Structures are given as C-alpha cells and as structure tokens.
C-alpha cells in the first residue's frame, strides 16, 4: 500500500492482518497465504503510536481522535461512541475523543484477558498514570479509575509495559497479579 505513510503497527485477528498507518488502516485477508486479499482501506483510522493498538479476544482494538474502535475481522465498531455519540458517558465525566490531547507516544491501551477489559492509560507523565479508562466487553460499559498509580520502571524509555494482568475492583482500585 503505497500511500506515503509509514507503518505504525501491525496486528492480527481471525486470519486478518491490520496494518495501521498514521492516517489509514488496511485490512488484509490472509486465509489463503499465497494470495492475500486487501479487504478494506479505511481513511482517517490511523494511529500515532503502536501503543494505541492491541489484540483482544474479540478483535483488534485501537484508539485515535475519532474514538476507541474494535474490528472483529468482519466489521468495525466505535465502542467508544456506543454509550453516547462521539462522547463516552461515565458516572463522573464525559470523554470527547476529538478534543483529546493525550494521543501521543505516552498513551497506551491493552487488553486484559482475565477481566475481558480494555484499559486505556490516558496519559503517562514521569511514569505516573494520570487517568485510566476501562471498557468491559461483558456489559459494554465504560468507567474511569481516578486514582493515580505509578508504573514500574523497566529500564527502557517505553511508556508502560505491563506483564501482569490487571484486575479492576468494583471500588475503582486496580492491582496487578505478581507471580
């Protein structure tokens, strides 16, 4: 795909390759490895960083200024808009993706297979998580964890690399399992 954009992230799900670029997303069907087929070219669905994409049990998820998206290999859904247009309704705040300023290399999303949740670390400053948004697949709900937490430095310049699953408790406390 020669659109002039560099590849930012590659993800896979359900025999599909998701090629994220700065301004576009390309979905390629790899069922026949000898003859890959470009299924979709989606403008304005690029990402700024590989940290803005993750694989889930339900498809590939990514976040950009248009929302938090999920592609299950068949269709693309804006799960960030599901609960209120372009904004996500949560008990204590409204999140407007188009006005977010935290879409830089320090923001991060990941999937926790144990809790079946996507966690979006909105901003990391000096290894401090300033806000965590959590999407739960089971009931298609959002909530925000408002408490600050400090990430564990791993000696690299990475934003955050969690190797232990996160479990979000009902009272808004989150913890990692340390093995």
Phi, psi and omega in degrees: 000104185260076180255004179089346179273146173281153174286127180264318184207145173240131177225160181223147175195136172053049180061025177240141173256128179253114182253105181268131174240180183297321184244353187216162173233132175245131178246120182243130177277123182248020181303319174254098186301334179284336183226071179297145183237123174290115182269327185205144173232112189245110178288155178062025176237026177281175179229158180273339187208152175297337178293348181268009179229152173201158175264140178234174174292345186252355181145194178263133180246149176205159180232138176210188183289355177265347180144189173251121192246155173224131175239119184268009183097348178240310181222158179255132179231139174270090181289343175287334181264352185305327185257022176156059177065229179275001181238150178260126178271127173229162185305326188249354185199168171238136184250116178255105185300323185293340181257005183292139177252001186265016179275074177228187183293348181273341175285157187206138169235150176207164180248133174256108183293335180288315181267353183057049182230148168261132178246128178245114177273101190299320183205138175240123178233120181052044180066015176257129176279121183268336180198139177235125174255136184236126174251125180256122183293321185305315180244011178051048183240159176244147164209163182245138172263119188265349182281146176280151174217154179254132178282161178270121180290136180247014177085004178245178177266013180295151179298304180194133178232103180267127178254349179250143181295150177256137174239125179265122180278162180298334182270011177088001177275139176238153181212158173253149175275126179253119182269000000 
